[in-house]
Short mmCIF file of C-alpha atoms in Angstrom, two decimals:
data_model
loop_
_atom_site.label_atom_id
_atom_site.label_comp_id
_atom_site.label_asym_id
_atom_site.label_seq_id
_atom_site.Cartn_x
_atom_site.Cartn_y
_atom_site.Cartn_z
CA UNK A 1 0.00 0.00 0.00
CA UNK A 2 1.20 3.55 -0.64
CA UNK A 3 0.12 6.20 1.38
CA UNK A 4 -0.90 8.70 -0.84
CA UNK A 5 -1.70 7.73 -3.63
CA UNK A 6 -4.70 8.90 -5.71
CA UNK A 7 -6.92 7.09 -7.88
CA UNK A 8 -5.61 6.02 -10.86
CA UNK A 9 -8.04 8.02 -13.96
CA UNK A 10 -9.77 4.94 -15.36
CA UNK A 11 -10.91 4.70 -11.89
CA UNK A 12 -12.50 7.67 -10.65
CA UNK A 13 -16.50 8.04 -10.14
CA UNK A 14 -18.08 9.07 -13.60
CA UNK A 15 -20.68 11.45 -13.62
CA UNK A 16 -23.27 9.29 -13.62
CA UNK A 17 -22.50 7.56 -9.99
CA UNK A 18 -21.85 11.64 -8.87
CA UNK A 19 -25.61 12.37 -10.34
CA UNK A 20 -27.31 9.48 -8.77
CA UNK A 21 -25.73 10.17 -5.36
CA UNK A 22 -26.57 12.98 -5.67
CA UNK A 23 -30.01 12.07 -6.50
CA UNK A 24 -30.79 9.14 -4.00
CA UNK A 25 -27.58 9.94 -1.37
CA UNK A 26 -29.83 11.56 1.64
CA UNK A 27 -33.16 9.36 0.63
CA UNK A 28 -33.21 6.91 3.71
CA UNK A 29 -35.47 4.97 6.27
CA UNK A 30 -35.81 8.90 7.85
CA UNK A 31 -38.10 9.56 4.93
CA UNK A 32 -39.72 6.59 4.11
CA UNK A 33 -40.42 5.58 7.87
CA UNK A 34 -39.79 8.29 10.31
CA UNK A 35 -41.76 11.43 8.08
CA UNK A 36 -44.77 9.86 9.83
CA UNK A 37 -43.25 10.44 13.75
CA UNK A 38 -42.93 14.44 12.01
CA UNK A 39 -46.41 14.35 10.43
CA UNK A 40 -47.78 13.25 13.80
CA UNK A 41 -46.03 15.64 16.10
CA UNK A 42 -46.85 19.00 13.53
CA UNK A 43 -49.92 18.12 11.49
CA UNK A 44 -50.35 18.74 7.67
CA UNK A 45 -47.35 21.93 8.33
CA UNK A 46 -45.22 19.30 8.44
CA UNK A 47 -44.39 20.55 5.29
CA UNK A 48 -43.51 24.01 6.47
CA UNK A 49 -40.92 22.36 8.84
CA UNK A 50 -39.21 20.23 5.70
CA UNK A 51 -39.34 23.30 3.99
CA UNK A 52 -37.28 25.45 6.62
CA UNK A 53 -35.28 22.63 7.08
CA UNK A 54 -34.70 22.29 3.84
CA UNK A 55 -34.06 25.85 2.81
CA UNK A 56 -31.06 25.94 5.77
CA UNK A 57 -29.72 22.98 4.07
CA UNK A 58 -29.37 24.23 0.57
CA UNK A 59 -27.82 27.37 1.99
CA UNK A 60 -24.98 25.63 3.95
CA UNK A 61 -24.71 23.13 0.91
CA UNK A 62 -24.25 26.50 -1.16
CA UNK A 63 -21.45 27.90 1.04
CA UNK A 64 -19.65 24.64 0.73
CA UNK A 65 -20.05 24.48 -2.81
CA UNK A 66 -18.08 27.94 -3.12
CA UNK A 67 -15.37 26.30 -1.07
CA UNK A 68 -15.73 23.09 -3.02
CA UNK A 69 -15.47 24.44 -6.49
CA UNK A 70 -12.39 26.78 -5.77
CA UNK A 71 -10.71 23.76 -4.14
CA UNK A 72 -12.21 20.15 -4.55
CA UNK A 73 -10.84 18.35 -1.43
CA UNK A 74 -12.01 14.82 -0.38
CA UNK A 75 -12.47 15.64 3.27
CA UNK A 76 -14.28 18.77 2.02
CA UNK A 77 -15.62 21.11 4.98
CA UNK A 78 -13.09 19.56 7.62
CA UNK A 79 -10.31 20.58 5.29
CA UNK A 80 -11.62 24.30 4.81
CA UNK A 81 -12.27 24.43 8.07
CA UNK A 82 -8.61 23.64 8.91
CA UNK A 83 -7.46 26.70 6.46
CA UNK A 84 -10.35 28.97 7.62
CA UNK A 85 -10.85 28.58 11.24
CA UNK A 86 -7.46 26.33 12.23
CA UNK A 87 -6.66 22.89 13.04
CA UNK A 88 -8.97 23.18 16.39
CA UNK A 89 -12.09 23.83 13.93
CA UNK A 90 -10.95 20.62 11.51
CA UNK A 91 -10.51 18.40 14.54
CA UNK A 92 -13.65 18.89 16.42
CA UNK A 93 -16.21 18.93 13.05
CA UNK A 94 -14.07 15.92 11.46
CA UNK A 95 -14.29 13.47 14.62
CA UNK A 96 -17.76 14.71 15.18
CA UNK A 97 -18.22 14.17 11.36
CA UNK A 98 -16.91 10.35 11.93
CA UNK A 99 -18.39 9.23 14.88
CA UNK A 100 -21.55 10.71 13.48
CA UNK A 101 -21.34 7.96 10.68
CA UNK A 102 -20.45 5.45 12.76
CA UNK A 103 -23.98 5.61 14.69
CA UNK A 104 -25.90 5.48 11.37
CA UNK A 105 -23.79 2.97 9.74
CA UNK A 106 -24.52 0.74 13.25
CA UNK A 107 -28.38 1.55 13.40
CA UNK A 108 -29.01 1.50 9.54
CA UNK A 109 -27.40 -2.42 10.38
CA UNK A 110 -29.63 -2.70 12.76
CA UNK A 111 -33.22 -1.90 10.97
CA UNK A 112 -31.96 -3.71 7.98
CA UNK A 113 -30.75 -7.26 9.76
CA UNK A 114 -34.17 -6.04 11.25
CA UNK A 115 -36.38 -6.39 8.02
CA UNK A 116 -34.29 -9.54 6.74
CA UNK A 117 -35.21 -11.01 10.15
CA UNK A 118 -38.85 -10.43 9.08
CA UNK A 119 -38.50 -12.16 6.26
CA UNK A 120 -36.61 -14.84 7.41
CA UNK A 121 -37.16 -15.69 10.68
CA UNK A 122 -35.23 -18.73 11.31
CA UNK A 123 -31.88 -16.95 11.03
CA UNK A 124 -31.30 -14.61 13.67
CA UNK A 125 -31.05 -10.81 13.61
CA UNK A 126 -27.36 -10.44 14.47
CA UNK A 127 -26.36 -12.51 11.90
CA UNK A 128 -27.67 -10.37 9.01
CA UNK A 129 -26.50 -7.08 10.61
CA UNK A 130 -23.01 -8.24 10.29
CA UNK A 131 -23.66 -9.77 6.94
CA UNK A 132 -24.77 -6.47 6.10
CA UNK A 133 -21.31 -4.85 7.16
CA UNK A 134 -19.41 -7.42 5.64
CA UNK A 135 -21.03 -6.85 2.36
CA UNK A 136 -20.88 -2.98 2.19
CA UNK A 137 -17.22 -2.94 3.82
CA UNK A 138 -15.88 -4.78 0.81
CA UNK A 139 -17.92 -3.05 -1.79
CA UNK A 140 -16.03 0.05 -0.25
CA UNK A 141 -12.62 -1.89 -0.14
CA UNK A 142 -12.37 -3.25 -3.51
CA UNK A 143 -12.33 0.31 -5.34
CA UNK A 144 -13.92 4.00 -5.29
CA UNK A 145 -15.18 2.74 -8.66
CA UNK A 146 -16.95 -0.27 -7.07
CA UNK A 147 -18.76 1.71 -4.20
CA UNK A 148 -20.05 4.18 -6.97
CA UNK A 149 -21.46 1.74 -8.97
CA UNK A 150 -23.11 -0.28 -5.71
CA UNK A 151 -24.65 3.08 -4.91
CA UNK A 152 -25.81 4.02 -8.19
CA UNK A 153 -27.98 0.92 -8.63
CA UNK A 154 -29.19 1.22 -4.96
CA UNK A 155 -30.22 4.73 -5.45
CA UNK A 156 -31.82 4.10 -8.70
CA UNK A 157 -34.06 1.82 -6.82
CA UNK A 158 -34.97 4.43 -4.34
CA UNK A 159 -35.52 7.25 -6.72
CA UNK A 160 -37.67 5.03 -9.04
CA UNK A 161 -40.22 3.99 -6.04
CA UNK A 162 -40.52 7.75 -4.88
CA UNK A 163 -41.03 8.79 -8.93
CA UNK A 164 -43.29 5.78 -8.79
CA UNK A 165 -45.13 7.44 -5.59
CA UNK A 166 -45.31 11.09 -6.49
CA UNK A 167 -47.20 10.24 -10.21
CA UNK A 168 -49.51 7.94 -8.91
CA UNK A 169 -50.36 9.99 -5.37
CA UNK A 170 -51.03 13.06 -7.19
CA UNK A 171 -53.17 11.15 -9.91
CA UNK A 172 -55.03 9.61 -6.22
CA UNK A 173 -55.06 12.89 -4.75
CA UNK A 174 -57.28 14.63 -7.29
CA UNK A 175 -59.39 11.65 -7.64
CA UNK A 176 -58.37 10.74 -11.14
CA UNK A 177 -56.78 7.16 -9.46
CA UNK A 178 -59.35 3.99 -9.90
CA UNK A 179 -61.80 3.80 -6.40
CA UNK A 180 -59.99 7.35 -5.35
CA UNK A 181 -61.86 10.64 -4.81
CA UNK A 182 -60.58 14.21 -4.50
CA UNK A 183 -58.50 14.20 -1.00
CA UNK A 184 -56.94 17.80 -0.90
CA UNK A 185 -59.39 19.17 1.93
CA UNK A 186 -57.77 16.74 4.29
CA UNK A 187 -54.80 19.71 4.87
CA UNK A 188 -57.17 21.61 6.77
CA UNK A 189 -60.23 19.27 7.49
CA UNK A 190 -59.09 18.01 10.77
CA UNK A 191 -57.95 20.82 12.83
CA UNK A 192 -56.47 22.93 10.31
CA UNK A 193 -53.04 23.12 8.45
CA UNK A 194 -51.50 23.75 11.58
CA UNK A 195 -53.62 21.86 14.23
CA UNK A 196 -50.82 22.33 16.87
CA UNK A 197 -49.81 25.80 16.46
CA UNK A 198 -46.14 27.41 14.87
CA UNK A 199 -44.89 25.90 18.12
CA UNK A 200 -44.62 22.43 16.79
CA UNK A 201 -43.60 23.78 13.18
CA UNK A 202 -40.09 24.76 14.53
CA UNK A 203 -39.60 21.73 16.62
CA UNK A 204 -40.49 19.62 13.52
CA UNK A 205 -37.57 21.85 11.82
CA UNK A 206 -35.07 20.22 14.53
CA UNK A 207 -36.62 16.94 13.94
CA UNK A 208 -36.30 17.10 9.80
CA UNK A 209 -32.68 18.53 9.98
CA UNK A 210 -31.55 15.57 10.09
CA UNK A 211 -32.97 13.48 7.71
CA UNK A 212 -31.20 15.76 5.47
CA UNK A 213 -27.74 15.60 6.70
CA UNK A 214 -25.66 13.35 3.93
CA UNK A 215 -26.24 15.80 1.33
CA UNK A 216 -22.79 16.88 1.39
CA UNK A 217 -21.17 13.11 0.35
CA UNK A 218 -22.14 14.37 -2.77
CA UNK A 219 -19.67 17.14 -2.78
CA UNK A 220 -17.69 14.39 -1.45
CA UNK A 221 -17.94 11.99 -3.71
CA UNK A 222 -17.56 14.99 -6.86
CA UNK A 223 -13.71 15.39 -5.54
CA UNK A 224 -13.51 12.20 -6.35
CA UNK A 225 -14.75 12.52 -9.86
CA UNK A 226 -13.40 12.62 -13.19
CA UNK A 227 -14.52 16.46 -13.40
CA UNK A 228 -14.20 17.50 -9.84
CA UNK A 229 -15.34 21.03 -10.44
CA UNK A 230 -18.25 20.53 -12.78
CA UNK A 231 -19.36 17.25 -10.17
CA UNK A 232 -19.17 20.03 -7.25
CA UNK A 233 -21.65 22.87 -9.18
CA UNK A 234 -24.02 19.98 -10.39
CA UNK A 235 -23.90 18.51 -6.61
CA UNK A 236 -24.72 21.94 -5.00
CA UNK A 237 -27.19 23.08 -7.93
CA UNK A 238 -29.36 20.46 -7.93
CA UNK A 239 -30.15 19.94 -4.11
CA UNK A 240 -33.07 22.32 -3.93
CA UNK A 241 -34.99 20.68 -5.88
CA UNK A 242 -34.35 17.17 -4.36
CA UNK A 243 -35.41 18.41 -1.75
CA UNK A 244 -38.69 19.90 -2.80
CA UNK A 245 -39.56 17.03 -4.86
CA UNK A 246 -37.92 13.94 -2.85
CA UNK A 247 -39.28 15.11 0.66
CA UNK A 248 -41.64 18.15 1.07
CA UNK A 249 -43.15 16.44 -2.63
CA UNK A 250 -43.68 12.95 -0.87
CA UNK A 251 -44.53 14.55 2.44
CA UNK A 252 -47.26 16.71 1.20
CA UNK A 253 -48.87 13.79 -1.02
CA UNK A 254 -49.12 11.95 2.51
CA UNK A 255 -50.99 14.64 4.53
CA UNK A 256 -53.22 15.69 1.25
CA UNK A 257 -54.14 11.80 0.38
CA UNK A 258 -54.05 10.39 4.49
CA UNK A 259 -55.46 12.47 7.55
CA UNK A 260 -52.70 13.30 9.32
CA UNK A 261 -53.91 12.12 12.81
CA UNK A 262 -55.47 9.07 11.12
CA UNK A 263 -51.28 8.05 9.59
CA UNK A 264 -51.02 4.26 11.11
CA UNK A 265 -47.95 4.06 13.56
CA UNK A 266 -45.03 3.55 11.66
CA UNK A 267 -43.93 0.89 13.88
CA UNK A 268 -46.81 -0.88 11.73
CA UNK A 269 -47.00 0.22 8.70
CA UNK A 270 -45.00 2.72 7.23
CA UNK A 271 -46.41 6.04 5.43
CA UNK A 272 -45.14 4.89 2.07
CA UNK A 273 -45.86 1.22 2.33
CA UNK A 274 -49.90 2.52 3.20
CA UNK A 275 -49.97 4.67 0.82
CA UNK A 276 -48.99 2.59 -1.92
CA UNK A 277 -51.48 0.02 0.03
CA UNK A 278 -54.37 2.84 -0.83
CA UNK A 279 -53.39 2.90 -4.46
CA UNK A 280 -54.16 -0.68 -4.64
CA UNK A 281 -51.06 -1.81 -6.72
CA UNK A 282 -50.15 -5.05 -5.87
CA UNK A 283 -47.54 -6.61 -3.50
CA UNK A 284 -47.35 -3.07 -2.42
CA UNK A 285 -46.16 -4.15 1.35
CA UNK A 286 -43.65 -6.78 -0.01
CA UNK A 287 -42.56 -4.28 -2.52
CA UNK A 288 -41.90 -1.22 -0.20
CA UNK A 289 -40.27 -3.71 2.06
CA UNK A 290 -37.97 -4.09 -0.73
CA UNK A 291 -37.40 -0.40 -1.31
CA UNK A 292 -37.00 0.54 2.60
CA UNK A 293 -34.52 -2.19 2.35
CA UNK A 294 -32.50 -0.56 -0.73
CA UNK A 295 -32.84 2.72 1.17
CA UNK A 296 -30.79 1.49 4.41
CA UNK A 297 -28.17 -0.35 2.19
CA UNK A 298 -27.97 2.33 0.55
CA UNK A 299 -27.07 4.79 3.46
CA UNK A 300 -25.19 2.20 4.81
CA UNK A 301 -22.80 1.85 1.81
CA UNK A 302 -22.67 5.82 1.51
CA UNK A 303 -22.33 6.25 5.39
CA UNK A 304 -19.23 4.10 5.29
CA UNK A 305 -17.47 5.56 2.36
CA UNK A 306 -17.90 9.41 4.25
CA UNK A 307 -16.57 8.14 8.04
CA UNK A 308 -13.56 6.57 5.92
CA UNK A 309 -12.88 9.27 3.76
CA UNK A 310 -13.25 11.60 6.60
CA UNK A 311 -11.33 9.17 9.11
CA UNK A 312 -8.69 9.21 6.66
CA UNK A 313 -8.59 13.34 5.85
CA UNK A 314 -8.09 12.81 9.92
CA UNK A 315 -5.06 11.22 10.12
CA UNK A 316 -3.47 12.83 7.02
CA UNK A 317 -3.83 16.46 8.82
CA UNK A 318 -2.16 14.40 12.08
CA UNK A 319 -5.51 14.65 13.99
CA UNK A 320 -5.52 10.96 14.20
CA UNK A 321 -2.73 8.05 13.89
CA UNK A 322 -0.78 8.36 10.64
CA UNK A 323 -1.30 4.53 9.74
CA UNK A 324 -5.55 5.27 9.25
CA UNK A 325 -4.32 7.29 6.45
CA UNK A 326 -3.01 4.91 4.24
CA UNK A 327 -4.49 3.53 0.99
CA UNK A 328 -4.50 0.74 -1.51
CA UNK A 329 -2.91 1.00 -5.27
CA UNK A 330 -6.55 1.73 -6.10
CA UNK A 331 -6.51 4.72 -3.61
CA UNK A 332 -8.83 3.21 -1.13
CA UNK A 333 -8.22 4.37 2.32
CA UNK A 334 -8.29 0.81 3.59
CA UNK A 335 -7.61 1.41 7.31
CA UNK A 336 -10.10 4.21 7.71
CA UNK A 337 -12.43 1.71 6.14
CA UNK A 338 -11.69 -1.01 8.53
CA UNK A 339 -11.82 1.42 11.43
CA UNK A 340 -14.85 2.82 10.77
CA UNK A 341 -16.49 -0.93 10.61
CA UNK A 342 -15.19 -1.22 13.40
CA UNK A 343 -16.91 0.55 15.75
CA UNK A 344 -20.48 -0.21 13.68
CA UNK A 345 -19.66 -3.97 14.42
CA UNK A 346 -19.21 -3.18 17.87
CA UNK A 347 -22.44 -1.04 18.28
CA UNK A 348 -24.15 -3.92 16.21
CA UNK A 349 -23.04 -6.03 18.95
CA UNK A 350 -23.57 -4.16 22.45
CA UNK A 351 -27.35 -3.89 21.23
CA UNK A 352 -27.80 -6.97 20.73
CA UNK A 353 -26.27 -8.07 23.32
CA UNK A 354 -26.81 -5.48 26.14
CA UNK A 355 -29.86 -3.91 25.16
CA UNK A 356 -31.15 -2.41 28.11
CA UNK A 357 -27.35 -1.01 29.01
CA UNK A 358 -27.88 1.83 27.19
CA UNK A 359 -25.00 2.15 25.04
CA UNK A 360 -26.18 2.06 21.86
CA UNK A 361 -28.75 4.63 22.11
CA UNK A 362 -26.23 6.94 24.04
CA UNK A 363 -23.81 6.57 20.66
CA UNK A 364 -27.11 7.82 18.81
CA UNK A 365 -27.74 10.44 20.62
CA UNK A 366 -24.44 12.00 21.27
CA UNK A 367 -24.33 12.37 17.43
CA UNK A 368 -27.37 14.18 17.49
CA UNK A 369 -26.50 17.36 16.66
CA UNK A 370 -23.71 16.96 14.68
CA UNK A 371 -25.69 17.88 11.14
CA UNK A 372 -26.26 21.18 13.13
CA UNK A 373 -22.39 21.36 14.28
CA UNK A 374 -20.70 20.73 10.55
CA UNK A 375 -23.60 23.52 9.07
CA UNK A 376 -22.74 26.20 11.62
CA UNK A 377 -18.85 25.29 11.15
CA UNK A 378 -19.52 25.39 7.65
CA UNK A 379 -21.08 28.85 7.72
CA UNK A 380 -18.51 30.00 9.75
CA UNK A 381 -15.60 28.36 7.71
CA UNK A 382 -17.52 30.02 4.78
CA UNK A 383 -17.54 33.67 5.92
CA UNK A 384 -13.99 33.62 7.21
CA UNK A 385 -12.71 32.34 3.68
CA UNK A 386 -14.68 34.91 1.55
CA UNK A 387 -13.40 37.75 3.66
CA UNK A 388 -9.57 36.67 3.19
CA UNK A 389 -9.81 36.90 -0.56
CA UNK A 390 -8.78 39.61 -2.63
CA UNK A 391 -11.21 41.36 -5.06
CA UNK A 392 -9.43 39.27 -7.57
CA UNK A 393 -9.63 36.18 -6.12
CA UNK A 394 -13.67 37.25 -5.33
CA UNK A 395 -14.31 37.62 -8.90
CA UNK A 396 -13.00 34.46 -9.98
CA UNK A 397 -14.86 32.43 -7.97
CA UNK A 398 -16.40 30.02 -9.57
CA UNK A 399 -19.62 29.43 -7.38
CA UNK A 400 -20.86 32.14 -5.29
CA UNK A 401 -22.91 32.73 -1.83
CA UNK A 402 -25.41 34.84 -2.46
CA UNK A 403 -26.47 37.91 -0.25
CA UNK A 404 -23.06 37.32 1.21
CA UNK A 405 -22.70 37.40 4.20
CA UNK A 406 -26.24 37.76 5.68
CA UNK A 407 -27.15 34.54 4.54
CA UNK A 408 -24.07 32.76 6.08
CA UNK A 409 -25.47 34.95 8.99
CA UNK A 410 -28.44 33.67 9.04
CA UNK A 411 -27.60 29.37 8.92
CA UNK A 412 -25.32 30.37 12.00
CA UNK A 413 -28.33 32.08 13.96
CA UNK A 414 -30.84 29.48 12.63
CA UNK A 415 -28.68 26.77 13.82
CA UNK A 416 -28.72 28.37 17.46
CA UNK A 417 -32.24 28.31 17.68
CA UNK A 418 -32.59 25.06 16.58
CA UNK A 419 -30.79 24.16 19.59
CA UNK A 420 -33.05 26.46 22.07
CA UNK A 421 -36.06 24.66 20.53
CA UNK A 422 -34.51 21.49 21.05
CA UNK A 423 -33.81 22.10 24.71
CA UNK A 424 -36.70 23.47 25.56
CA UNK A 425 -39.05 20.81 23.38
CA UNK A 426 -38.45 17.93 26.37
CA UNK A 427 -36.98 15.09 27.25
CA UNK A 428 -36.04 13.55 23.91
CA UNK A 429 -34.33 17.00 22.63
CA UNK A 430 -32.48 17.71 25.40
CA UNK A 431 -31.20 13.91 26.14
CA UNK A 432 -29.88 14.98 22.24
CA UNK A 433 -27.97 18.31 23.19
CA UNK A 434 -26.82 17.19 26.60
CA UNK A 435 -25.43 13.66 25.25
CA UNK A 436 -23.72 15.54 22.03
CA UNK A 437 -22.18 17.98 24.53
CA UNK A 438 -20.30 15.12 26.34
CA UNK A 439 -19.00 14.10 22.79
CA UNK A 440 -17.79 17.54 22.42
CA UNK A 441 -16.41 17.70 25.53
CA UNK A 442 -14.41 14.30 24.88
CA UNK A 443 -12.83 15.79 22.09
CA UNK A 444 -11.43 18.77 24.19
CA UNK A 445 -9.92 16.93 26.92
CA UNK A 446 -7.98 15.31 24.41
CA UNK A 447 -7.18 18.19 21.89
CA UNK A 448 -4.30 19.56 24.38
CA UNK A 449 -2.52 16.31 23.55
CA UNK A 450 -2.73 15.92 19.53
CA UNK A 451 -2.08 19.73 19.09
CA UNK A 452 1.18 19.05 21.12
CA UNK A 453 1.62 15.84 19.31
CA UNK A 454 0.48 17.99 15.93
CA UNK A 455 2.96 20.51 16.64
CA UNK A 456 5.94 17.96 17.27
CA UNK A 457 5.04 16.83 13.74
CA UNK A 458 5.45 19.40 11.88
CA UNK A 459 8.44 20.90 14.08
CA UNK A 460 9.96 17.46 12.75
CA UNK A 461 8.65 18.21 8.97
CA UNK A 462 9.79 21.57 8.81
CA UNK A 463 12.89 21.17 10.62
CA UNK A 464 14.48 19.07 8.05
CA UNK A 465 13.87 22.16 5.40
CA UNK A 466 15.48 24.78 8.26
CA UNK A 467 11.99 25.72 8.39
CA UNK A 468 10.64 27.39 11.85
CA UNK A 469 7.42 25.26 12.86
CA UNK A 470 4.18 26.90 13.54
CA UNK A 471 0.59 25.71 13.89
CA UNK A 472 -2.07 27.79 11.73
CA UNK A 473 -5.40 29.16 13.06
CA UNK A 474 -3.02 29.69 16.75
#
């Protein structure tokens, strides 16, 4: 293995792979399963909270597309933060960034060994989880090439059932769907479009948040491209409207076709799998089974390629230990790959084997605000690199932030309120903040020791060029 060494040019992502993870990369079981926990704690606004949500999204995604286009960098944000705000900035949002991933890529193991379990009982639920790692860890470890075109296909699946959806609800929803009548009064029928007041509308915001966060693999994944620059503008372009066709689209179909208070409990029946019930096509439940299925393989194969890219963009800045850092011929960072299995195989394994301990739902919780920590560092990171430039360097950006900097401004104050609303929305928002705080805090007990180990680094680099050593950002 050689430590550095990029991907040869047959072997980059194509643009297709960049376009359909871009497409399907953020459509998971958060949308197909848990938009009906939103629906039933907001009402038909629901779709005022995706669309807030969503709107804060495409603005941070639009800051880190300036960054991105200027300078296509595989461990994106973390490594503009490092030049922006200093190595403190890149080492708190890119271990928050990993350990993040390493929760989903543990609990999407779980809900999938979870729905082969359903389907075949005999074999116990354990067993496919790991399979499940096993299976996406080498589709990431044979090539970037062979974790594109795993993804591609997966997301194609997604995107095709929610197409599938969207024509057919809307044809249902104005009655012109066999044994369907005109359902649009249903948004204010049952205690109005906002049954439970603007109240609920913002906490649904810090609910839907994160069933966005993943957008930015795609930016990502474009660095890894065979046209990094034109994969980064196509990435950052196009996520509006994903987002106001994949999930404020679907969600408003649901509270327009269903009653929102009359949504079955997820835990049942999923809001997709009913709706496609309603529409009377057949095998609908097996079939949606199927697609919920692609959906968490898919974020599972995605969620491991960003913890090892990022892992890896960790250790080559020093913030981690040099050997995670090193990749295959093909330019596969094979360590950070392992690694990050690593802890999903243990989470895999405390839940099912300690349940009630604890563990596995503090590791979920603790990375529950880290989609709001990398868009406020991004925002930050962001307004800090615009104002360095020159009026040269300004006008030759490629990609630009628009109403600079009051939008920037606005993400960062957004993001802060989020976090108000989630303390002050009970138990299950606070256990959030509180339990990502102690993650935070983790990180700066130990930061003394790798700056001091950072800085003994680079005095080492840099003396050998009768260089004087200094850290950055200090």
């Amino acid at each position: 293995m050689s430590q550095d060494s990029p991907h040869p040019e047959g072997k980059k992502l194509r643009s297709r792979h960049v376009t359909m993870i871009t497409l399907g990369g953020i459509i998971g079981s958060s949308l197909f399963v848990g938009s009906a926990n939103v629906i039933k704690a907001v009402g038909p606004a629901a779709v005022i909270s995706y669309l807030i949500g969503g709107l804060l999204v495409f603005l941070a995604m639009r800051m880190l597309g300036e960054m991105a286009a200027a300078r296509p960098a595989v461990g994106s944000f973390m490594e503009y933060a490092r030049v922006g705000l200093g190595d403190w900035a890149a080492y708190f949002v890119g271990w928050l960034y990993w350990y993040f991933w390493v929760g989903v890529i543990a609990y999407e193991a779980v809900v999938g060994g979870s729905i082969l379990n359903g389907w075949v009982p005999g074999v116990p639920q354990w067993v496919f989880s790991i399979l499940l790692l096993l299976v996406f860890t080498g589709a990431n470890l044979v090539s970037l090439r062979s974790f594109g075109e795993t993804e591609f296909w997966l997301a194609s699946i997604k995107v095709a059932a929610i197409v599938v959806f969207l024509v057919v609800g809307i044809l249902f929803a104005f009655g012109l769907w066999p044994n369907a009548h005109l359902s649009i009064p249903n948004l204010w029928e049952h205690g109005g479009f906002m049954p439970k007041g603007i109240d609920a509308v913002v906490g649904g915001v810090a609910i839907v948040i994160f069933s966005y966060f993943g957008t930015e693999i795609a930016v990502m994944a474009a660095s890894e491209s065979e046209d990094p620059a034109k994969g980064v503008r196509q990435a950052t372009s196009t996520v509006i409207w994903r987002i106001l066709i994949f999930f404020v689209g679907a969600v408003l179909l649901i509270v327009t076709i269903v009653p929102w208070n009359q949504l079955p409990d997820p835990k049942e029946k999923a809001p997709f799998a009913y709706l496609f019930s309603l529409y009377g096509l057949p095998g609908a439940d097996v079939v949606m089974s199927a697609v919920i299925l692609t959906a968490v393989c898919s974020v599972l194969n995605s969620g491991l390629y960003s913890a090892a890219r990022m892992f890896s963009s960790i250790a080559e800045q020093g913030y981690a230990p040099k050997l995670i850092a090193r990749k295959s011929s093909s330019g596969v960072p094979v360590a950070a790959v392992i690694a990050s299995t690593l802890g999903g195989y243990a989470a895999v394994i405390i839940n099912f084997t300690a349940p009630d301990s604890g563990i596995f739902d503090f590791i979920m919780n603790s990375a529950g605000l880290v989609a709001l920590f990398v868009y406020a560092f991004i925002a930050l990171t962001q307004l800090r690199t615009r104002a360095a430039l020159s009026p040269e360097e300004e006008s030759q950006l490629k990609l630009k932030m628009w109403l600079h900097p009051w939008l920037g401004i606005l993400v960062i104050v957004a993001v802060l309120g989020i976090v108000v609303v989630m303390l002050l929305s009970g138990e299950s928002g606070q256990t959030q903040v509180w339990t990502s705080l102690v993650s935070v805090a983790v990180l700066a007990i130990c930061w003394p020791f790798v700056r001091k180990r950072l800085k003994a680094r680079r005095a080492a680099g840099l003396e050998e060029h009768g260089v004087p050593a200094e850290i950055p950002g200090h």
